[in-house]
Coordinates of N, CA and C in Angstrom, one line a residue:
M25 N 1.0 -32.3 -21.4 CA 1.3 -33.0 -20.6 C 2.2 -34.1 -20.3
T26 N 2.5 -34.4 -19.0 CA 3.6 -35.4 -18.6 C 3.4 -36.6 -18.0
Y27 N 4.2 -37.7 -18.6 CA 3.7 -39.2 -18.3 C 4.6 -39.3 -16.8
A28 N 4.7 -39.7 -15.9 CA 5.7 -40.3 -15.0 C 6.0 -42.0 -15.3
V29 N 7.1 -42.4 -15.3 CA 7.3 -44.2 -15.4 C 7.5 -44.4 -13.9
L30 N 6.5 -45.2 -13.4 CA 6.8 -46.1 -12.4 C 7.0 -47.8 -12.3
V31 N 8.4 -47.8 -12.5 CA 8.7 -49.3 -12.4 C 8.7 -50.0 -11.1
H32 N 8.2 -51.1 -10.9 CA 8.1 -52.1 -9.9 C 8.7 -53.4 -9.8
R33 N 9.9 -53.2 -9.3 CA 10.6 -54.3 -9.5 C 10.2 -56.1 -8.4
A34 N 10.3 -57.0 -8.9 CA 9.7 -58.0 -7.8 C 11.0 -58.3 -7.0
H35 N 11.2 -58.3 -5.7 CA 12.2 -58.6 -4.9 C 12.5 -60.3 -4.8
S36 N 14.0 -60.4 -4.8 CA 14.0 -61.9 -4.7 C 15.5 -62.2 -4.1
P37 N 15.4 -63.2 -3.0 CA 16.4 -63.6 -2.3 C 17.5 -64.0 -3.3
S38 N 17.3 -64.1 -4.2 CA 18.4 -64.9 -4.9 C 18.6 -64.0 -6.4
A39 N 19.7 -64.1 -7.2 CA 19.7 -63.6 -8.3 C 19.6 -64.5 -9.6
A40 N 19.2 -65.7 -8.8 CA 18.8 -67.0 -10.0 C 17.5 -66.9 -10.2
S41 N 16.7 -66.2 -9.6 CA 15.2 -65.8 -9.3 C 14.3 -65.9 -10.6
T42 N 13.6 -67.0 -11.1 CA 12.8 -66.1 -12.3 C 11.3 -66.0 -12.3
K43 N 11.6 -65.1 -11.0 CA 10.2 -64.5 -11.0 C 10.3 -63.0 -12.0
A44 N 9.1 -62.7 -12.6 CA 9.0 -61.6 -13.8 C 9.1 -60.5 -12.8
Q45 N 9.5 -59.3 -13.6 CA 9.3 -58.2 -13.0 C 7.8 -57.4 -13.3
A46 N 7.4 -56.8 -12.1 CA 5.9 -56.2 -12.5 C 5.8 -55.4 -13.9
P47 N 4.7 -55.3 -14.6 CA 4.6 -54.7 -15.4 C 5.0 -53.0 -15.5
V48 N 5.4 -52.3 -16.3 CA 5.7 -50.9 -16.3 C 4.1 -50.3 -16.3
E49 N 4.2 -49.2 -15.3 CA 2.6 -48.7 -15.0 C 3.0 -47.2 -15.3
L50 N 2.2 -46.4 -16.4 CA 2.0 -45.0 -16.7 C 0.9 -44.6 -16.0
T51 N 1.7 -43.3 -15.1 CA 0.9 -42.4 -14.2 C 0.8 -41.3 -15.0
E52 N -0.5 -40.3 -15.2 CA -0.6 -39.3 -15.9 C -0.5 -37.9 -14.5
V53 N 0.3 -37.3 -14.9 CA 0.7 -36.1 -14.1 C 0.5 -34.8 -14.5
H54 N -0.4 -34.2 -14.4 CA -1.0 -32.8 -14.9 C 0.3 -31.7 -14.2
D55 N 0.7 -31.1 -15.4 CA 1.7 -29.9 -14.9 C 0.5 -28.9 -14.7
V56 N 0.1 -28.0 -13.6 CA -0.6 -27.0 -13.3 C 0.7 -25.6 -13.4
P57 N 0.7 -24.9 -14.2 CA 1.9 -23.8 -14.3 C 1.2 -23.0 -13.2
A58 N 2.1 -22.4 -12.2 CA 1.8 -21.5 -11.3 C 1.6 -20.2 -12.0
V59 N 0.6 -19.2 -11.4 CA 0.5 -17.8 -12.1 C 1.1 -17.0 -11.3
T60 N 2.3 -16.3 -12.0 CA 3.3 -15.6 -10.9 C 3.1 -14.1 -11.1
E61 N 2.6 -13.7 -12.7 CA 2.2 -12.3 -12.5 C 0.8 -12.0 -13.6
L62 N 0.5 -10.8 -13.4 CA -0.7 -10.5 -14.7 C -0.1 -9.8 -15.9
P63 N -0.9 -10.2 -16.7 CA -0.6 -9.7 -18.0 C -1.3 -8.1 -18.1
E64 N 0.0 -7.5 -18.7 CA -0.5 -6.0 -18.7 C -1.8 -5.6 -19.4
L65 N -2.5 -4.7 -18.8 CA -3.7 -3.7 -19.7 C -3.0 -3.3 -21.0
R66 N -4.0 -3.9 -22.4 CA -3.7 -3.3 -23.3 C -3.8 -1.7 -23.6
R67 N -2.7 -1.0 -24.2 CA -3.1 0.5 -24.4 C -4.1 0.8 -25.1
T68 N -4.6 1.3 -25.3 CA -5.8 2.1 -26.1 C -6.1 3.4 -26.1
S69 N -6.6 3.7 -27.3 CA -7.1 5.6 -27.2 C -8.5 5.4 -26.8
D70 N -9.2 4.4 -26.7 CA -10.8 4.4 -26.7 C -11.1 4.4 -25.2
P71 N -12.0 5.5 -24.9 CA -12.3 5.5 -23.6 C -13.1 4.1 -22.9
E72 N -14.1 3.6 -23.8 CA -14.9 2.7 -23.4 C -14.0 1.3 -23.2
T73 N -13.3 1.0 -24.3 CA -12.7 0.1 -24.1 C -11.3 -0.2 -22.9
F74 N -11.1 1.2 -22.8 CA -9.9 1.1 -21.6 C -11.0 1.1 -20.1
A75 N -12.1 1.9 -20.4 CA -12.9 1.4 -18.8 C -13.3 0.0 -18.9
R76 N -13.3 -0.7 -19.6 CA -13.8 -2.2 -19.5 C -12.6 -2.5 -18.9
Q77 N -11.5 -2.9 -19.5 CA -10.3 -3.1 -19.0 C -10.0 -3.1 -17.8
V78 N -10.0 -1.6 -17.2 CA -9.9 -1.4 -15.9 C -10.8 -2.1 -15.0
A79 N -12.0 -2.1 -15.0 CA -13.1 -2.4 -14.5 C -12.8 -4.2 -14.5
E80 N -12.6 -4.9 -15.5 CA -12.3 -6.0 -15.3 C -10.8 -6.6 -14.2
A81 N -9.9 -5.6 -14.5 CA -8.3 -5.8 -13.9 C -8.9 -5.6 -12.3
I82 N -9.8 -4.6 -12.0 CA -10.0 -4.3 -10.8 C -10.5 -5.5 -10.1
F83 N -11.4 -6.1 -10.6 CA -12.1 -7.3 -9.9 C -11.6 -8.6 -10.0
A84 N -10.9 -8.8 -11.2 CA -10.2 -10.1 -11.6 C -8.9 -10.3 -10.5
W85 N -9.1 -11.4 -9.5 CA -8.2 -11.9 -8.7 C -8.4 -13.3 -8.3
N86 N -7.2 -13.7 -8.0 CA -7.1 -15.2 -7.6 C -6.3 -15.5 -6.5
T87 N -6.7 -15.8 -5.4 CA -5.9 -16.0 -4.0 C -5.3 -17.2 -4.0
A88 N -5.4 -18.2 -5.0 CA -4.6 -19.4 -5.0 C -3.8 -19.6 -6.2
T89 N -3.2 -18.0 -6.4 CA -2.2 -18.3 -7.4 C -1.0 -17.4 -6.7
L90 N 0.4 -17.0 -7.0 CA 1.2 -16.6 -6.4 C 1.1 -15.1 -6.7
V91 N 0.3 -14.5 -7.5 CA 0.1 -13.1 -7.7 C -0.3 -12.1 -6.0
S92 N -0.1 -11.5 -6.1 CA -0.2 -10.7 -4.7 C -1.0 -9.7 -4.7
R93 N -1.7 -8.9 -3.6 CA -2.8 -7.8 -3.6 C -1.7 -6.6 -4.1
T94 N -0.8 -6.4 -3.8 CA 0.2 -5.5 -4.4 C 0.7 -5.4 -5.7
D95 N 0.5 -6.7 -6.2 CA 0.8 -6.8 -7.8 C -0.9 -6.4 -8.4
H96 N -1.8 -6.5 -8.0 CA -3.1 -6.1 -8.7 C -2.9 -4.3 -8.7
I97 N -2.4 -3.9 -7.3 CA -2.4 -2.7 -7.1 C -1.5 -1.8 -8.0
E98 N -0.4 -2.5 -8.1 CA 0.9 -1.9 -9.2 C 0.1 -1.9 -10.6
L99 N -0.3 -3.0 -11.0 CA -0.9 -3.4 -12.4 C -1.3 -2.2 -12.9
L100 N -2.3 -1.4 -11.9 CA -3.3 -0.5 -12.2 C -2.7 1.2 -12.3
I101 N -1.6 1.0 -11.5 CA -1.1 2.0 -11.3 C 0.0 2.7 -12.7
E102 N 0.3 1.4 -13.0 CA 0.9 1.5 -14.4 C 0.4 2.3 -15.8
V103 N -1.2 2.4 -15.6 CA -2.1 3.0 -16.6 C -2.5 4.2 -15.9
A104 N -2.0 4.8 -14.6 CA -2.5 5.7 -14.1 C -2.0 7.2 -15.1
D105 N -2.7 8.2 -14.5 CA -2.2 9.1 -15.1 C -0.5 9.9 -15.0
P106 N 0.2 9.9 -16.1 CA 2.0 10.1 -15.9 C 2.0 11.5 -15.3
A107 N 1.1 12.1 -15.2 CA 1.5 13.5 -14.3 C 1.6 13.0 -12.7
G108 N 1.0 12.0 -12.5 CA 1.2 11.6 -10.9 C 0.5 12.2 -9.8
E109 N -0.6 13.4 -10.5 CA -1.3 14.2 -9.4 C -2.3 13.3 -8.6
S110 N -3.0 12.2 -9.3 CA -4.2 11.8 -8.9 C -3.7 10.7 -8.5
T111 N -2.4 10.2 -8.4 CA -2.1 8.7 -8.2 C -2.3 8.5 -6.6
P112 N -1.8 9.1 -5.4 CA -2.4 8.9 -4.2 C -3.6 8.8 -4.0
G113 N -4.4 9.4 -4.5 CA -5.9 9.3 -4.5 C -6.4 7.8 -4.8
L114 N -5.5 7.6 -6.1 CA -6.2 6.3 -7.0 C -5.6 5.1 -6.1
V115 N -4.4 5.1 -5.4 CA -4.2 4.2 -4.5 C -5.1 4.0 -3.5
S116 N -5.5 5.2 -2.9 CA -6.6 4.8 -2.0 C -8.1 4.4 -2.2
D117 N -8.5 4.5 -3.8 CA -9.6 3.8 -4.2 C -9.0 2.8 -4.4
L118 N -8.1 2.1 -4.7 CA -8.1 0.7 -5.1 C -8.1 -0.1 -4.1
D119 N -7.5 0.6 -2.6 CA -7.4 0.0 -1.7 C -9.0 -0.5 -1.0
N120 N -9.9 0.3 -1.2 CA -11.2 0.2 -0.9 C -11.9 -0.7 -2.0
Y121 N -11.3 -1.2 -2.9 CA -11.9 -2.0 -3.9 C -11.4 -3.5 -3.7
L122 N -10.0 -3.8 -3.3 CA -9.6 -4.9 -2.7 C -9.3 -5.3 -1.4
P123 N -9.7 -6.7 -1.2 CA -9.7 -7.0 0.0 C -8.6 -6.5 1.0
T124 N -8.6 -6.3 2.4 CA -7.2 -6.0 2.9 C -6.5 -7.3 3.0
Q125 N -5.2 -6.5 3.2 CA -4.3 -7.9 3.3 C -4.4 -8.9 4.1
D126 N -5.0 -8.4 5.6 CA -5.4 -9.9 6.6 C -6.6 -10.5 5.7
A127 N -7.3 -9.9 5.1 CA -8.4 -10.8 4.6 C -8.3 -11.6 3.4
W128 N -6.6 -10.9 2.6 CA -6.6 -11.6 1.7 C -5.7 -12.8 1.7
V129 N -5.1 -12.9 2.8 CA -4.6 -14.3 3.2 C -5.8 -15.0 3.8
E130 N -6.4 -14.8 4.5 CA -7.9 -15.5 5.3 C -8.3 -16.1 4.1
L131 N -8.7 -15.4 2.7 CA -9.2 -15.8 1.8 C -8.4 -17.0 0.9
T132 N -6.8 -17.0 1.3 CA -6.6 -17.8 0.4 C -6.8 -19.3 1.2
K133 N -7.0 -19.5 2.1 CA -7.3 -20.9 2.8 C -8.4 -21.4 2.1
Y134 N -9.3 -20.6 1.3 CA -10.6 -20.9 0.7 C -10.0 -21.1 -0.8
A135 N -8.8 -21.0 -1.4 CA -8.7 -20.6 -2.9 C -9.6 -19.6 -3.5
T136 N -10.1 -18.6 -3.3 CA -11.0 -17.7 -3.4 C -10.7 -16.9 -4.8
E137 N -11.5 -16.8 -5.9 CA -11.4 -16.2 -7.1 C -12.5 -15.1 -7.3
Q138 N -12.1 -14.3 -7.8 CA -13.2 -13.3 -8.2 C -13.0 -12.5 -9.7
W139 N -14.4 -12.4 -10.4 CA -14.2 -11.8 -11.6 C -15.4 -11.2 -11.9
L140 N -15.2 -10.2 -12.8 CA -16.4 -9.0 -13.0 C -17.1 -9.3 -14.7
T141 N -18.3 -9.5 -14.7 CA -19.0 -9.3 -15.9 C -19.7 -8.2 -16.1
V142 N -19.0 -7.1 -17.1 CA -19.6 -6.0 -17.2 C -20.8 -5.9 -18.1
D143 N -21.9 -5.3 -17.4 CA -23.3 -5.3 -18.4 C -23.1 -4.2 -19.2
S144 N -23.0 -3.0 -18.4 CA -22.9 -1.8 -19.6 C -21.9 -0.5 -18.9
V145 N -21.5 0.1 -20.0 CA -20.7 1.1 -19.8 C -21.2 2.3 -20.5
S146 N -21.3 3.4 -19.6 CA -22.2 4.8 -20.1 C -21.6 6.0 -19.2
T147 N -22.0 6.9 -20.0 CA -21.5 8.5 -19.5 C -22.7 8.8 -18.4
P148 N -22.2 9.3 -17.4 CA -23.1 9.5 -16.1 C -23.7 10.9 -16.5
T149 N -25.3 11.0 -16.5 CA -26.0 12.3 -16.7 C -25.6 13.5 -16.1
K150 N -24.7 13.2 -15.0 CA -24.3 14.6 -14.2 C -22.9 15.0 -14.6
W151 N -22.3 14.3 -15.7 CA -20.9 14.5 -16.1 C -20.6 16.1 -16.7
A152 N -21.5 16.2 -17.9 CA -21.4 17.6 -18.0 C -21.4 18.7 -17.2
E153 N -22.4 18.7 -15.9 CA -22.4 19.5 -14.7 C -21.2 19.6 -14.2
A154 N -20.7 18.4 -14.0 CA -19.3 18.4 -13.3 C -18.2 18.9 -13.9
E155 N -18.1 18.4 -15.3 CA -17.0 19.5 -16.0 C -17.2 20.5 -16.1
A156 N -18.6 21.3 -16.0 CA -18.6 22.8 -16.5 C -18.4 23.5 -14.9
Q157 N -18.5 22.8 -13.8 CA -17.8 23.1 -12.6 C -16.4 23.0 -12.4
A158 N -15.7 21.9 -13.0 CA -14.4 22.0 -12.7 C -13.6 23.0 -13.8
G159 N -14.2 23.3 -14.6 CA -13.3 24.3 -15.5 C -12.4 24.1 -16.0
D160 N -11.0 25.0 -16.0 CA -9.9 24.5 -16.6 C -9.1 23.6 -15.6
E161 N -9.9 23.0 -14.7 CA -9.0 22.1 -13.4 C -8.7 21.0 -14.2
L162 N -9.9 20.4 -15.2 CA -9.7 18.9 -15.7 C -8.7 19.4 -17.1
L163 N -7.8 18.0 -17.2 CA -7.1 17.9 -18.7 C -8.0 17.8 -19.7
P164 N -7.7 18.2 -20.6 CA -8.6 18.3 -22.0 C -9.1 16.7 -22.3
G165 N -9.9 15.9 -22.6 CA -10.1 14.6 -22.6 C -10.4 13.8 -21.5
T166 N -10.8 14.6 -20.5 CA -11.2 13.8 -19.2 C -12.5 13.6 -19.2
T167 N -12.6 12.1 -18.9 CA -14.0 11.9 -19.1 C -14.5 11.0 -17.6
A168 N -15.8 10.6 -17.3 CA -16.1 9.9 -16.3 C -16.8 8.6 -17.2
L169 N -17.0 7.5 -16.8 CA -17.4 6.3 -17.3 C -18.0 5.3 -16.3
T170 N -19.4 5.0 -16.2 CA -20.3 4.2 -15.1 C -20.4 2.7 -15.6
I171 N -19.6 1.9 -14.5 CA -19.8 0.6 -15.2 C -20.9 0.0 -14.2
Q172 N -21.5 -0.9 -14.8 CA -22.5 -1.8 -14.1 C -22.3 -2.9 -14.5
G173 N -22.3 -4.0 -13.5 CA -21.8 -5.3 -13.8 C -22.1 -6.4 -12.6
T174 N -21.6 -7.4 -12.9 CA -22.0 -8.3 -11.9 C -20.6 -8.7 -11.4
R175 N -20.4 -8.9 -10.1 CA -19.4 -9.3 -9.4 C -19.5 -11.0 -9.1
H176 N -18.6 -12.1 -9.6 CA -18.9 -13.4 -9.3 C -17.4 -13.6 -8.4
R177 N -17.6 -14.7 -7.0 CA -16.9 -15.0 -6.6 C -16.8 -16.7 -6.3
S178 N -15.9 -17.4 -6.0 CA -15.9 -18.9 -6.3 C -14.8 -19.3 -5.3
G179 N -14.8 -20.7 -4.5 CA -13.7 -20.8 -3.8 C -14.3 -22.1 -3.4
I180 N -13.6 -22.6 -2.0 CA -13.9 -23.8 -1.5 C -14.0 -23.9 -0.1
W181 N -15.2 -24.3 0.1 CA -15.7 -24.2 1.7 C -15.8 -25.3 2.5
E182 N -15.1 -25.9 3.3 CA -15.8 -27.3 3.8 C -15.4 -28.5 2.7
G183 N -14.5 -28.1 1.7 CA -14.3 -29.0 0.9 C -15.2 -29.1 -0.5
E184 N -16.1 -28.2 -0.6 CA -17.0 -28.4 -1.4 C -16.9 -27.0 -1.9
P185 N -17.2 -26.8 -3.5 CA -17.1 -25.6 -4.1 C -18.4 -24.8 -3.9
V186 N -18.2 -23.5 -3.6 CA -19.1 -22.3 -3.6 C -18.9 -21.1 -4.2
S187 N -20.3 -20.7 -4.5 CA -19.9 -19.4 -5.8 C -21.1 -18.2 -5.0
S188 N -20.9 -17.1 -5.2 CA -21.8 -16.0 -5.1 C -21.8 -15.0 -6.4
E189 N -22.7 -14.2 -6.8 CA -22.6 -13.2 -7.4 C -23.5 -12.0 -7.0
H190 N -22.8 -11.0 -7.4 CA -23.4 -9.5 -6.5 C -23.5 -8.5 -7.8
D191 N -24.5 -7.8 -7.8 CA -24.5 -6.6 -8.8 C -23.7 -5.5 -8.0
V192 N -22.8 -4.8 -9.1 CA -21.7 -3.6 -8.5 C -22.0 -2.3 -9.4
A193 N -21.8 -1.5 -9.1 CA -21.8 0.0 -9.9 C -20.8 0.6 -9.5
F194 N -19.8 1.1 -10.2 CA -19.3 2.3 -10.0 C -18.7 3.7 -11.3
T195 N -17.9 4.3 -10.7 CA -17.8 5.2 -11.8 C -16.2 5.3 -12.1
I196 N -15.4 5.2 -13.3 CA -14.3 5.7 -13.3 C -13.7 6.6 -14.0
F197 N -13.2 7.5 -13.7 CA -12.7 8.8 -14.3 C -11.2 8.8 -14.6
L198 N -11.4 9.3 -16.1 CA -10.0 8.7 -17.2 C -9.8 10.0 -17.9
V199 N -8.7 9.9 -18.4 CA -8.1 11.0 -19.5 C -7.3 10.4 -20.7
C200 N -7.8 10.8 -21.7 CA -7.6 10.2 -23.2 C -7.2 11.7 -23.9
A201 N -7.2 11.2 -25.3 CA -6.9 12.5 -26.2 C -7.6 13.2 -26.1
P202 N -7.4 15.0 -26.4 CA -6.0 15.2 -26.6 C -4.8 15.2 -25.7
S203 N -5.1 15.1 -24.5 CA -3.9 15.4 -23.3 C -2.8 14.2 -23.8
Y204 N -3.6 13.0 -24.1 CA -2.3 11.9 -24.1 C -2.8 10.9 -25.4
P205 N -1.7 10.4 -26.2 CA -2.3 9.5 -27.3 C -3.1 8.3 -26.7
E206 N -2.9 8.1 -25.3 CA -3.5 6.8 -24.8 C -4.2 7.2 -23.4
C207 N -5.5 6.4 -23.2 CA -5.8 6.5 -22.4 C -5.1 6.4 -20.6
H208 N -5.5 7.2 -19.5 CA -4.7 6.8 -18.9 C -6.1 7.0 -17.2
L209 N -6.1 6.2 -16.4 CA -6.5 5.8 -15.1 C -6.3 7.1 -14.1
L210 N -7.6 7.9 -13.6 CA -7.6 8.8 -12.8 C -8.1 8.6 -11.3
R211 N -9.0 8.2 -11.3 CA -9.5 8.0 -10.0 C -10.9 6.8 -10.1
L212 N -11.2 6.6 -9.2 CA -12.5 6.0 -9.0 C -13.7 6.3 -8.1
S213 N -14.9 6.4 -8.2 CA -16.2 6.4 -7.3 C -15.8 5.4 -6.1
M214 N -16.6 5.4 -5.2 CA -16.4 4.5 -4.2 C -17.8 3.3 -4.3
L215 N -17.2 2.1 -4.3 CA -18.0 1.2 -4.9 C -19.5 1.1 -4.6
D216 N -20.4 0.9 -5.5 CA -21.9 1.1 -5.6 C -22.4 2.5 -5.1
K217 N -21.7 3.5 -5.4 CA -21.9 4.8 -5.5 C -21.4 5.6 -6.4
P218 N -21.9 5.1 -7.8 CA -21.5 6.1 -8.9 C -21.7 7.5 -8.9
L219 N -21.2 8.1 -10.3 CA -21.7 9.3 -10.4 C -23.1 9.1 -11.3
D220 N -24.2 9.8 -10.6 CA -25.7 10.1 -11.4 C -25.4 10.4 -12.6

């Protein structure tokens, strides 16, 4: 916390004035650090821990910071499959989860912030069937986890704080050991259309 010192001096027509100076006044100034970058996702070999991190990162954004829409996409591409084969599809998936650039700019006017509360992480019942159909096309350690949670939004509308909540569900496709020592993001289902 910083304190700015404001000194008020009494103005006098002559140097011989006996007028006292006004008292020194302390005004509290709150330093609000500008957020300019996102924290990296923690590397992990545990599929559920990784899926939770990815889910929260997809939904956690704040238009009142200096972090851009592109920064959010780049954060998640950093944990994508190193082979890069699924990356173009993943970029497209993320485009569908984040507001468009025009919408992002509009949301900054309302200091809109969003985050996700994860309620459950589960393996889709049809994943075993999907694995069998894919055969050798999937890297060993590829799996799917469905996230169910609550999306929260808050902002300022006509000078008043507003907020909303909305249930969401989606499936994260990822690959972990034995293909890689740490988990990597492959693709996302469409929002609210998870794998059954």
